CSV table of C-alpha atoms and ligand atoms in Angstrom, one decimal:
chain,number,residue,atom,x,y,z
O,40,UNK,CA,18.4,12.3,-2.5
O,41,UNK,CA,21.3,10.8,-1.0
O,42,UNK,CA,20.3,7.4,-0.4
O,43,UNK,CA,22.5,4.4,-1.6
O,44,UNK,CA,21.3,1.5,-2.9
O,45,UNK,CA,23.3,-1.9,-1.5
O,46,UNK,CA,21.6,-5.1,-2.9
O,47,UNK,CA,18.6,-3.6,-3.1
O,48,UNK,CA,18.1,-2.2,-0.2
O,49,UNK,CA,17.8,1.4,0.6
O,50,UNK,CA,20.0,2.9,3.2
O,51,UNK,CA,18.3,5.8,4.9
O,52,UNK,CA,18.6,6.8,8.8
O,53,UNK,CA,16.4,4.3,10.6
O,54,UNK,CA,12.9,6.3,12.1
O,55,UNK,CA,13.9,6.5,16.3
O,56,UNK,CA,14.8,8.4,17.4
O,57,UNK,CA,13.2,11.9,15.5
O,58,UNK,CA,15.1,14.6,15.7
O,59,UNK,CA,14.2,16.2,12.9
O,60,UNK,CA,14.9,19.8,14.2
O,61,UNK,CA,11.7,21.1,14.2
O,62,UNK,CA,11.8,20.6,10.1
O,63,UNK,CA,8.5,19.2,8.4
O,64,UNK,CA,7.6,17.7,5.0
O,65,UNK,CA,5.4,16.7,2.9
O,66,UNK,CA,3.8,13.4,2.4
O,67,UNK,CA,1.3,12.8,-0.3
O,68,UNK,CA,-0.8,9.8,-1.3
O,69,UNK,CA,-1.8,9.6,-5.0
O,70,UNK,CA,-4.4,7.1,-6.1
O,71,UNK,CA,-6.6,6.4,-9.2
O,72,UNK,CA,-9.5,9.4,-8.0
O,73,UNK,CA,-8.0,11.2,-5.7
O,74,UNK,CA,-4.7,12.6,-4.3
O,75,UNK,CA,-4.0,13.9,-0.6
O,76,UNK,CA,-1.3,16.0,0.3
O,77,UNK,CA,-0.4,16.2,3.8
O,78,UNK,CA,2.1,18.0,6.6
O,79,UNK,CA,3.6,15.7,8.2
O,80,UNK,CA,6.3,16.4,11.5
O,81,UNK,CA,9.3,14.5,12.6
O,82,UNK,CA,7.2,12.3,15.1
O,83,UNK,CA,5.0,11.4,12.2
O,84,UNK,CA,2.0,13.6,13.2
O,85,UNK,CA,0.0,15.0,10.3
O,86,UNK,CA,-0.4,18.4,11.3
O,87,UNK,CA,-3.2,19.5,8.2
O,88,UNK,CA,-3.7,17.4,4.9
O,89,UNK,CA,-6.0,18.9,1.7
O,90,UNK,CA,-7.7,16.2,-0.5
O,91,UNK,CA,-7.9,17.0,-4.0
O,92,UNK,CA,-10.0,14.9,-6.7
O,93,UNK,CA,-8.5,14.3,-10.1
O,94,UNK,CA,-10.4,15.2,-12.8
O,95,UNK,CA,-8.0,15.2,-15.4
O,96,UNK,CA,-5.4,12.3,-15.0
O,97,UNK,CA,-2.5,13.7,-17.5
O,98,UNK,CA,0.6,13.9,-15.5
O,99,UNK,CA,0.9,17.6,-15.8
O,100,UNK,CA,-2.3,18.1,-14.9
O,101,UNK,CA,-1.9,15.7,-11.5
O,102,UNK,CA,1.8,17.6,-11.0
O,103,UNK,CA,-0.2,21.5,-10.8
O,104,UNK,CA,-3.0,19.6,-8.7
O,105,UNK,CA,-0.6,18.4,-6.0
O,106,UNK,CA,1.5,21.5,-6.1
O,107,UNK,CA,-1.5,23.7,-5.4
O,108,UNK,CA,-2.5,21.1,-2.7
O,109,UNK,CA,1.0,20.7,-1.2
O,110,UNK,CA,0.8,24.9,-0.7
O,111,UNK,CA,-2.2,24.9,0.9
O,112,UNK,CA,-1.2,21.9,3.4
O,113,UNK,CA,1.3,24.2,4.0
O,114,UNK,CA,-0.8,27.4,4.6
O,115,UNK,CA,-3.8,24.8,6.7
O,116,UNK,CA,-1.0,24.0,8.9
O,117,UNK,CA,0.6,27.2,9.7
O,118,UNK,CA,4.1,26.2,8.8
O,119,UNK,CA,6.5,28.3,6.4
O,120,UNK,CA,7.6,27.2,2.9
O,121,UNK,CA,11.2,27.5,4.7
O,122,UNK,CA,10.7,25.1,7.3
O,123,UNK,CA,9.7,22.4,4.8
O,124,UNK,CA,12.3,19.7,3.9
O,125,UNK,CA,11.3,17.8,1.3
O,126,UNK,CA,8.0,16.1,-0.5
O,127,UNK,CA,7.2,12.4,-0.2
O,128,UNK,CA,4.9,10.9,-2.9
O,129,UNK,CA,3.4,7.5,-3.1
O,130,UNK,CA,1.6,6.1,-5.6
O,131,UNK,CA,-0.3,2.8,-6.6
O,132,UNK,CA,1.8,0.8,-9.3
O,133,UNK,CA,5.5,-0.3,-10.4
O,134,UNK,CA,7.6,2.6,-9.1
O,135,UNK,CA,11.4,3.2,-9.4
O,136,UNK,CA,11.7,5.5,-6.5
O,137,UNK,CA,15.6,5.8,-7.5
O,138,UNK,CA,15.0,7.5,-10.6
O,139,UNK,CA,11.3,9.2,-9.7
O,140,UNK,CA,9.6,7.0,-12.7
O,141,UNK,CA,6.1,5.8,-12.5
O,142,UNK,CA,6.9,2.8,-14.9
O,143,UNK,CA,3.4,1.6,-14.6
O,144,UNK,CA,0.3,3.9,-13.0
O,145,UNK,CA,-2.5,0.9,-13.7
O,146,UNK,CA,-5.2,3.7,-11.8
O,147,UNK,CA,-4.0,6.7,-13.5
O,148,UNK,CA,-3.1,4.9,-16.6
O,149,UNK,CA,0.5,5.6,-16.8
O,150,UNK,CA,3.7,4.3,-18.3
O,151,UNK,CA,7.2,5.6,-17.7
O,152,UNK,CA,5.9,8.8,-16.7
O,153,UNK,CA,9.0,10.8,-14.9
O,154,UNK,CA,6.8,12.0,-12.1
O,155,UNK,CA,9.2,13.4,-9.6
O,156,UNK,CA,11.4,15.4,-12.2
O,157,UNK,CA,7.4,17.4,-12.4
O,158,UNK,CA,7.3,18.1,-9.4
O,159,UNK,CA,10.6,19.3,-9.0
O,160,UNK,CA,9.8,21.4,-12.0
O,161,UNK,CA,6.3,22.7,-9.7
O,162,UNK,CA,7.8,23.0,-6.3
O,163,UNK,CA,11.3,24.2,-4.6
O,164,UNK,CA,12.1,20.8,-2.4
O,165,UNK,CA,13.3,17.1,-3.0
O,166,UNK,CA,11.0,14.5,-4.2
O,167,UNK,CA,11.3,11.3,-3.6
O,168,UNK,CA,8.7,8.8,-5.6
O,169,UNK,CA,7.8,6.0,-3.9
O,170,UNK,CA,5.5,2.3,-4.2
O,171,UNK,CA,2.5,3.3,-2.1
O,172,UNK,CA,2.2,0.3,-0.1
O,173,UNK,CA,6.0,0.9,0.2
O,174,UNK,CA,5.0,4.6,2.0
O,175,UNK,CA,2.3,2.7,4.0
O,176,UNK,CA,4.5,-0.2,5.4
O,177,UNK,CA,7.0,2.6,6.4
O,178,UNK,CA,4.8,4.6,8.0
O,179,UNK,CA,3.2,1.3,10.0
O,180,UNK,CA,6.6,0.3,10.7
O,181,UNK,CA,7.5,3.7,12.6
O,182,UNK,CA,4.6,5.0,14.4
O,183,UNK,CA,1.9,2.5,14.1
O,184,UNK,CA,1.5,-1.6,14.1
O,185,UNK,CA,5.0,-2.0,13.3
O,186,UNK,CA,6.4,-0.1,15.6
O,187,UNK,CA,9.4,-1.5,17.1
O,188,UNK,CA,9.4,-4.8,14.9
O,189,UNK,CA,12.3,-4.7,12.3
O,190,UNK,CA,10.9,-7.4,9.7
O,191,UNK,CA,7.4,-6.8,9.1
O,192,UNK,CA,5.3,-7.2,6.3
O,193,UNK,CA,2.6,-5.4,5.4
O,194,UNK,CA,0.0,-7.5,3.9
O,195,UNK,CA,-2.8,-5.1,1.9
O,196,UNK,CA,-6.1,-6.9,0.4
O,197,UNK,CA,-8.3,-4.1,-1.0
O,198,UNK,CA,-9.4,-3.2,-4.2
O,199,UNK,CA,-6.0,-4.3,-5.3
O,200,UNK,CA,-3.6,-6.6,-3.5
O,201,UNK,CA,-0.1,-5.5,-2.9
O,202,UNK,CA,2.4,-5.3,0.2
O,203,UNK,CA,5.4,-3.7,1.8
O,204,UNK,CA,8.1,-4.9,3.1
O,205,UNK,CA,11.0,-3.7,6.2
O,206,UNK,CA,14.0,-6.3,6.3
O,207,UNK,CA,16.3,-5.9,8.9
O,208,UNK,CA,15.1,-2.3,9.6
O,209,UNK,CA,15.0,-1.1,5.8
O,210,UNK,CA,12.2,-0.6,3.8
O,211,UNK,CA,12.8,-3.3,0.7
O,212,UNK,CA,12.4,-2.7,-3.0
O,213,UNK,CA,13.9,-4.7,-4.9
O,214,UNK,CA,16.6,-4.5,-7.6
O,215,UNK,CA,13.9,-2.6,-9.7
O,216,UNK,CA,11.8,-0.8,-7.4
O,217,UNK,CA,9.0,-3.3,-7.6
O,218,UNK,CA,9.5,-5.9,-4.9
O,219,UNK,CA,6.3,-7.2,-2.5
O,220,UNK,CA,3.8,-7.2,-5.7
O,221,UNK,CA,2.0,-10.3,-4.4
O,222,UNK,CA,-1.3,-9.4,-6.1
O,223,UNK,CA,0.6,-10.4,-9.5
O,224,UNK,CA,1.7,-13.8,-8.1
O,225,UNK,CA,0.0,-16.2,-9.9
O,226,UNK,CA,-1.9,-19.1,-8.3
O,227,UNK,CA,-4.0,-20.4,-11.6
O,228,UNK,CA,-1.8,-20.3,-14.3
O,229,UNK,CA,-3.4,-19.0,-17.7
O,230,UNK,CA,-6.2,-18.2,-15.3
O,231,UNK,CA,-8.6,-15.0,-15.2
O,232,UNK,CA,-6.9,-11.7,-16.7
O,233,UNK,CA,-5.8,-9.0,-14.1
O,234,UNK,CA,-5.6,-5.5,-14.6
O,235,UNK,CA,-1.7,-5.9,-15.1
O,236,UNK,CA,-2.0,-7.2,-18.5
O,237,UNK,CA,-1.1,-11.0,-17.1
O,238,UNK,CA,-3.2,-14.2,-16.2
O,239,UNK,CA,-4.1,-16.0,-13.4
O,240,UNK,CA,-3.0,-13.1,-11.0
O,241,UNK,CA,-4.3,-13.6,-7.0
O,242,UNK,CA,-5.3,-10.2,-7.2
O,243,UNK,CA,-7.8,-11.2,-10.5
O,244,UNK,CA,-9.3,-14.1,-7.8
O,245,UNK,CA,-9.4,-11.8,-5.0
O,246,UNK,CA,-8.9,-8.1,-5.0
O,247,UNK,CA,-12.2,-6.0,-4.0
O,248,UNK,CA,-12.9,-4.8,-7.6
O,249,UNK,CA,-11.7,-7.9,-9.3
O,250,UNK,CA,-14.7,-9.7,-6.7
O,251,UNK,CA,-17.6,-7.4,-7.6
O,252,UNK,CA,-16.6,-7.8,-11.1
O,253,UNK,CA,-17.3,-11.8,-10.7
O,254,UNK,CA,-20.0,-11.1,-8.9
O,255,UNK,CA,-22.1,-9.1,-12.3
O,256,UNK,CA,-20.3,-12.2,-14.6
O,257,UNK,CA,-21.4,-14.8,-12.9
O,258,UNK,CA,-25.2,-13.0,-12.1
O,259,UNK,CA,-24.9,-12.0,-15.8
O,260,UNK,CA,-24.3,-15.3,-16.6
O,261,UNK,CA,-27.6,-16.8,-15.0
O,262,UNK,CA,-26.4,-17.9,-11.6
O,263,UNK,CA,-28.9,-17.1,-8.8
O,264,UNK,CA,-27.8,-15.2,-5.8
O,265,UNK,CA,-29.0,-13.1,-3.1
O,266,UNK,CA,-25.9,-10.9,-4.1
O,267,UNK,CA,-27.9,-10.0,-7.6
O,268,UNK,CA,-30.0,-7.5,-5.0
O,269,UNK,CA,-27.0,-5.3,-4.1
O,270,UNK,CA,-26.6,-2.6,-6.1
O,271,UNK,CA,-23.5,-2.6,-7.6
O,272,UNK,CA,-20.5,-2.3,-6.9
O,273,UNK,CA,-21.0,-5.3,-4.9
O,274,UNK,CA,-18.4,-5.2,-1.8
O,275,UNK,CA,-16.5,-8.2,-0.4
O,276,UNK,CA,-18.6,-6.9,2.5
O,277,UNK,CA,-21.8,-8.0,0.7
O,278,UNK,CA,-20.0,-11.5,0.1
O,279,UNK,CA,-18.9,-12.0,3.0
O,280,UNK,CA,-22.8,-11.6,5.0
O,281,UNK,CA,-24.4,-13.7,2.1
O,282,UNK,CA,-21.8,-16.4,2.2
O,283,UNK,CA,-22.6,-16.4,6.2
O,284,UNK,CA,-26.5,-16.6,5.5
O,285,UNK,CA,-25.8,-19.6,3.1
O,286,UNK,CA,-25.6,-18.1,-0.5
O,287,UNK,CA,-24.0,-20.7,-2.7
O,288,UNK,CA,-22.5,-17.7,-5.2
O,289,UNK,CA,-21.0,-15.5,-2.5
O,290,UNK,CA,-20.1,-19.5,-0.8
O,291,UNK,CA,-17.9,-20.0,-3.4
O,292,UNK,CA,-16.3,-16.9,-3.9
O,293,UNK,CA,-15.6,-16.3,-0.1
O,294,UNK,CA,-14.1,-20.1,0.7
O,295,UNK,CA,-12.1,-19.4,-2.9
O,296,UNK,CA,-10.5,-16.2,-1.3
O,297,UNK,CA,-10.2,-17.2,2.0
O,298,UNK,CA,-8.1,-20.4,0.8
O,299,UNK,CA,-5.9,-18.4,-1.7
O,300,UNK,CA,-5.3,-15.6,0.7
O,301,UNK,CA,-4.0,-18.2,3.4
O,302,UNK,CA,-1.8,-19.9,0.9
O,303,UNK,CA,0.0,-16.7,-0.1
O,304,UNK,CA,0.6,-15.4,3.0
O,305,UNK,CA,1.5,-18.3,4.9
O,306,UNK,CA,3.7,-18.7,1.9
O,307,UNK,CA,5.0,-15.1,2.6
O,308,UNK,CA,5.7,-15.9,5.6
O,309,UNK,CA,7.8,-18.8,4.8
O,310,UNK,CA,9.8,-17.3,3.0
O,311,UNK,CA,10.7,-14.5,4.6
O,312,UNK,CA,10.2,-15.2,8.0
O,313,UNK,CA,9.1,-11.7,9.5
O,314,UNK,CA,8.2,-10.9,13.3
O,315,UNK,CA,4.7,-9.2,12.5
O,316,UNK,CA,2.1,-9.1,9.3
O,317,UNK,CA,0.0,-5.8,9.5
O,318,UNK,CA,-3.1,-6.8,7.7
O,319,UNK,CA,-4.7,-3.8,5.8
O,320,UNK,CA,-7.1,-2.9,3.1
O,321,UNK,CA,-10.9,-2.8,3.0
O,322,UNK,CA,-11.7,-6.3,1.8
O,323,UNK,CA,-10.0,-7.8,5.1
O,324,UNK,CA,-10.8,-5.3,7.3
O,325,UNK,CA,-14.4,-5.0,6.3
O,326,UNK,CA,-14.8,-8.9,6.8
O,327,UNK,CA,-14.2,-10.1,9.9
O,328,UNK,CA,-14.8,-13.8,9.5
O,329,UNK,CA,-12.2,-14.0,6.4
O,330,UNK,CA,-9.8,-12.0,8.4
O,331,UNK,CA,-9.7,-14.8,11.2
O,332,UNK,CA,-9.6,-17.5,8.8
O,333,UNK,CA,-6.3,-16.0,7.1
O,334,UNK,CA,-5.2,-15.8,10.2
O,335,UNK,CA,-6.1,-19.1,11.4
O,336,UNK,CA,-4.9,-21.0,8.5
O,337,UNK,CA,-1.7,-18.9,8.3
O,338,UNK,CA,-0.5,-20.7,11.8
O,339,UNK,CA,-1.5,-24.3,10.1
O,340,UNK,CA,-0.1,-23.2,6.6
O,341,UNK,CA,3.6,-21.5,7.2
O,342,UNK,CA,6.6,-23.5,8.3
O,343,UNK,CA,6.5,-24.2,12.0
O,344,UNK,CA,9.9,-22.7,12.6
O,345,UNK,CA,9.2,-19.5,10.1
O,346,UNK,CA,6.0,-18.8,12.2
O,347,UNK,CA,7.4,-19.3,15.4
O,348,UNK,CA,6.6,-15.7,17.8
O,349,UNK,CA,4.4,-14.3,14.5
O,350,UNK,CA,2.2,-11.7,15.3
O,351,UNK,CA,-0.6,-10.5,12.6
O,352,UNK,CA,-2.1,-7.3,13.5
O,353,UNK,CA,-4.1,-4.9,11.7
O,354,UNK,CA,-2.8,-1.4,10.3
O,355,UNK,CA,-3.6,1.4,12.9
O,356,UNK,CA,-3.0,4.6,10.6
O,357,UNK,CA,-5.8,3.8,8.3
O,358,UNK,CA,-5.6,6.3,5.1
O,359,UNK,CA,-3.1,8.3,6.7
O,360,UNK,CA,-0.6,5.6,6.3
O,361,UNK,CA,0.5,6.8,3.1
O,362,UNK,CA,1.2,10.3,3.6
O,363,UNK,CA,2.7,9.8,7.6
O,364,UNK,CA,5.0,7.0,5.8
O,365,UNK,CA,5.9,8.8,2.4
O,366,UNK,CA,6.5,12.0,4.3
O,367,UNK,CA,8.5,10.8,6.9
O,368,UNK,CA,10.8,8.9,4.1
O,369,UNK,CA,11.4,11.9,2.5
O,370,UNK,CA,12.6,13.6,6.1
O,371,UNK,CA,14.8,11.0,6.7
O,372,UNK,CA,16.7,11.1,3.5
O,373,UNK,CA,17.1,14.8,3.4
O,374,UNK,CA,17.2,15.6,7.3
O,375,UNK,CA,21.0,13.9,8.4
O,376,UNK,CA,19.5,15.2,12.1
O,377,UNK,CA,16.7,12.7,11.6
O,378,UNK,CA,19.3,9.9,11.9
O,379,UNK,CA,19.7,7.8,15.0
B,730,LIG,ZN1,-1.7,-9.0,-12.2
């Protein structure tokens, strides 16, 4: 990789325009039960991807996995290994893409795990390790709802809570690696335990599996709800309809999220002032009515002059995100023709 770090930021060829020269890569998204490998071009089209689920979780084991699925992506879309530039890889957790280190996996239970040196060892191109909401925000940012905008943030509520960040045209990490982890900002100090290890954590309060979990405690504990009929897992889905038909339980829960989502993001938005939020992730996607409260109270909530020509929108690549923005990273950095 040839990228240079300057305060944090990480200089690589901004995304327009593409000229790749014909050259592909390989972006691949790597969750907690499944990984997907895709090709991706120099426009950001995903010309085949091949799912894979993980069985065994080691980090060999995941490294042969996404080698085999990265050569049949390869074969699915017709390309040759020699027109393939380099492999992308994003993955959920505390990532130092500088140095390829998953320094914590939470859904693959990992810790300082040197995952792009195995891949090198599996496959004959670059790697470059990245945050996946990182890949995602990237891949919004060049060729869908952040197209065009050069300081967007990419807010993601699903089953965890996380974001991405572009400043100034560049995707942001941080000094570590591990910048835009707003799911581990606390908002109730000492509060519920997360599945970071800390307390009080908005994604404890809020995050999709974190919400069915206090759905079964609070049934468990006696509390009557209509929500005690779902089967579980119970989805913010589920809590959002029974909140709307009056269930105090779900009630609770929903005005609980929808007040500490507001606060974070207007708070987000505060501070760093960007032209346009993409809103992912299943729990506000999947509920419409929370969705338009964030974005209601957002406008009240953020500093008048920080929220002044804001635009929230929601993500457009959907699960492709990942790959489309992980790929195309990985093009960029090794492709100087890529550069504008
Ligand atoms: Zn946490």
């Amino acid at each position: 990789m040839d990228e240079r770090r300057h305060g944090g930021r990480l200089e690589v060829p901004r995304p327009e325009p593409r000229a790749s020269g014909g050259r592909v890569a390989i972006g691949v998204d790597l969750g907690g039960t499944h990984a997907r490998a895709a090709v991706i071009d120099g426009r950001g089209a995903v010309l085949s991807a091949c799912k894979r689920t993980l069985s065994d979780r080691t980090p060999e084991a995941v490294a042969d996995l996404l080698a085999a699925a990265t050569h049949e992506a390869i074969r699915d879309a017709g390309q040759s290994e020699a027109n393939v530039a380099a492999v992308g890889v994003g993955a959920a957790g505390q990532i130092h893409s500088g140095t390829g280190v998953v320094a914590v996996g939470p859904n693959l239970g990992w810790r300082d795990v040197p995952f792009a040196e195995l891949l090198r060892q599996r496959l004959p191109w670059p790697v470059l390790l990245m945050n996946d909401l990182s890949a995602a925000a990237w891949g919004e940012r060049s060729v869908g709802a952040g197209e065009s905008a050069d300081d967007v943030l990419l807010y993601f509520v699903g089953s965890g809570i996380g974001s991405g960040l572009i400043l100034d045209g560049s995707l942001y990490e941080g000094s570590g690696g591990v910048a835009g982890e707003v799911g581990h900002t606390k908002v109730v100090p000492g509060g519920r335990l997360c599945g970071c290890g800390e307390q009080g954590c908005l994604e404890a309060y809020c995050g999709g599996h974190n919400l069915s979990l206090r759905v079964a405690e609070a049934i468990a504990a006696g509390r009557a709800s209509a929500l005690a009929t779902v089967k579980p897992p119970v989805y913010a889905a589920d809590i959002e309809r029974a909140a709307l038909a009056g269930d105090g339980l779900a009630r609770e829960l929903w005005d609980e999220c929808a007040r500490l989502l507001s606060v974070s993001l207007a708070n987000y938005v505060t501070l760093l002032n960007p032209a346009r939020v993409i809103l992912g992730g299943g729990v506000l996607l999947s509920c419409p009515e929370l969705r338009r409260t964030v974005e209601a109270r957002v406008f009240e909530l953020a500093l008048r002059a920080s929220r002044q020509g804001l635009q929230l929108v929601d993500a457009r690549l959907g699960d492709d995100a990942g790959v489309v923005g992980s790929g195309l990273r990985a093009l960029e950095s090794v492709v100087p023709g890529a550069e504008s």
